[in-house]
Amino acid sequence: MKLKYLIVCLFVVLMSIVGQVSAQEPTPFIEPPIWEFDGLRIEYQRVNVAISDQVATTHIEQLFVNDNDWMLEGEYLFPLPEGAAVSQLTMWVDGSPIEAKILERDEAQQIYDEIVRQLRDPALLKYVGTQAIQANVFPIPPRDERRIEIEYTQILPADNGLIHFTYPQSSDLYTNTPLDEQSIRVEVQSNEEIRAIYSPSHAVDIFRDGDFRAVAGYEAFDVQPDKDFELYYTVSPEEIGLNLLSYKEAGQDGFFLLLVAPSVQVDEVVAKDVILVMDTSGSMEGEKMAQAKEAAQYVVDHLNPEDRFNIVAFSTGVRVYQSELVAASQPGDYSSFINGLEAIGGTNISQALLEAAAQVENGRPTTLIFLTDGLATEGITDTPLLLDSVQQATPDNVRIFAFGVGDDVDTLLLDSLTQNQHGTTSYVRPFEAIDEEVGNFYTKISTPVLANVHLEVDGVQVEQMYPAELPDLFAGTQLVLTGRYRSGGAAVITLSGEVNGRTQTFTYHDNSFRNSGGDDFIPRLWATRAIGHLLTEIRLHGEDAELVQSVVNLSIRYGIITPYTSYLIEENDIFSQTGRNIIIEEEMEDAAEPAPFTGSAAVDEAAAVGEMAEAEAPVAFATATAVPGTDSSVSGVAQTAVQYVGSKTFVLRDGVWMDTAFDSDTQTPQQVGFASDTYFDLLTAVPELGGYFALGQRVLVVVGDQVYEVVEGEGETAVVLPDATTDAGSETASVVTNLPATPADLGVDALPQPEPVANDSDSWLLYGLGGLALLVVVFIAGRLVTRK
């Protein structure tokens, strides 16, 4: 009887243990966060970065505001720059420190995948392949706010003196509402001399404090942060630093960018001549004349001791300060001459420019600053004849920099003058100050360090470089040069020029043009400059079918706004050669009438095209809205009709984001079901697809030799990977297969699923105890039977 009682007790214990085991919750790898952020607003985001000898400390402060009448739940995630070696992570919420951790890329990707599966929203996929900071900062009560601060340190690797910093924009993880305010400040200090400072992503203001410290600043309001903030800077002991960036896709020519920057403080300055040619016609009366006088005064005041100068004022006739060039060290009473100028009479441009050309001394670098607000009404008034006369009279050592004041200038004359003499044109609009524009310009070119610059690349074939004619180099400035190359490899780059009559040469070894990958902003920057150059040729010399075709092809591929760009947001066929030919024919027909060369529209076009030709950063479709010939509504539509991911451009067609590199004549897409197993398996195999798939639930993208189309439903059960992802020597491409994994896939009714079982150490202990209890029960029962 006692044995029977003992057996019952042991059985109860056994069942209790088993019950505990079965009641255990499963322990997942990462718990997917709740993601309910409707109505969340980020009032401000302030980023301060201190970089000291490649060690970057980033401090981020952002204010999250819940404008709802309900609580917001969620998980805080902050994606880190790809490959960043982050340390010393600190985080605060409303001033109090909290615990945060860094998720490795696999952990972070699991969270991103789960959110995409749950919400059917692929936007987070662009963060695939990155680490992330994770913390509990929510919930946020109704009508309340959370001030979140993060500080982390990372080491920025140097590549042959080039250092790259990235601040990842992540506000779209929580809200589609623009940031009320965003500011980014990066202070760089280095034991080595800092040369170039360059941002391809944002318009930054750069302040240099000698050769070893610099600050880059960016600030904007009501901003949609749709691209990461990137900053490059270079260090070099050379008097003129030169650094190479490149990008190449498989089977295509590559793109490169050269950053050339002299020291801020130089030992020897090139002596130069400066001739100011000032319009004093009656139309300059009033504020324009006062500002022009201020500009002339500023230029002469800031000449270097070895420089020479003169002033040529013109209206119906010409008035010259001195009969020949004057030494800056003994300038005379130039202030009285400038202050005595009056705005009266006509506009004799030809006589003024020919008088200035007659004073030029061959061989000595000469800067001619030409300022006018109108058309030629005296002397030679025919523009082609005037250009020809000036070009024949002006020596090659003269650089003409023109300032067109107001909207009544001859844009063809000004742009042709500066193109012929390797200068630039600036357009001073009615709301801008002449003295400020001229003063800012002269500050940059006041200290030349290398004239008549020439570049050679040995070891790699380069071509299609912009600017085609290299400008002189000036202390504290930088030259951004873009071009194409055939095949990657090592190269020696030689930079040469003249310093006070002597030839000086700089040689740079250990430059490597990439065979694949690289900095993916370079193709769009190169295309921006190429289109600006082509449009300038069309403006100055008339439309040509070959030039128009080049503009059309480049603007389609890289999504750059031009007078020929409406087809990007309209339902034109841009994915076949037939469709593109139709566009070109229509554009040539529309161009039968000559474009205006004066007036606000002409100035708008000239200024926009000039900015493209000299762009230091890629021009985005939605922001480059000043180009005439486009519908005034293009800007708003373009923000939703054109998107950029890396070097690719996507346009929206019938609800599908289509890669403009797609050729419907020769390529057939593989269909991938959105959020299917194949979809996620493909992302794991080719992480770069994350940025493309993040555009939406329907995307068509070209990757290497394959085309993928994300569709509704399951799509194909097996897709071929691009050649670049296959193993070397493999005869066939890799395949991602989506095998049937559920009863529904097999065509049968759903089967009951077992409860999840715990898999941690406590669960195994309980299993062990349960097994031991079962053995005891069996043993006692056996003894009982034996006794009987």
CSV table of C-alpha atoms in Angstrom, one decimal, residues 59 113 126 150 281 333 348 372 391 410 466 545 598 615 626 634 667 727 769 775:
chain,number,residue,atom,x,y,z
A,59,HIS,CA,27.3,63.1,-30.2
A,113,ASP,CA,13.3,41.1,-41.5
A,126,LYS,CA,18.2,49.6,-46.7
A,150,ILE,CA,23.9,59.0,-28.1
A,281,SER,CA,26.5,102.8,-68.3
A,333,ASP,CA,44.9,107.2,-55.4
A,348,ASN,CA,30.5,99.7,-75.3
A,372,THR,CA,28.2,94.3,-66.8
A,391,GLN,CA,39.4,86.2,-78.8
A,410,ASP,CA,23.6,88.7,-72.9
A,466,TYR,CA,35.6,67.4,-66.3
A,545,ALA,CA,21.1,65.4,-82.5
A,598,THR,CA,18.6,87.5,-72.4
A,615,ALA,CA,29.1,70.8,-59.5
A,626,ALA,CA,16.0,76.0,-61.7
A,634,VAL,CA,8.2,69.0,-61.9
A,667,GLN,CA,16.8,41.7,-70.5
A,727,ASP,CA,32.3,31.1,-56.5
A,769,LEU,CA,14.7,15.7,-13.5
A,775,LEU,CA,13.1,5.9,-14.0
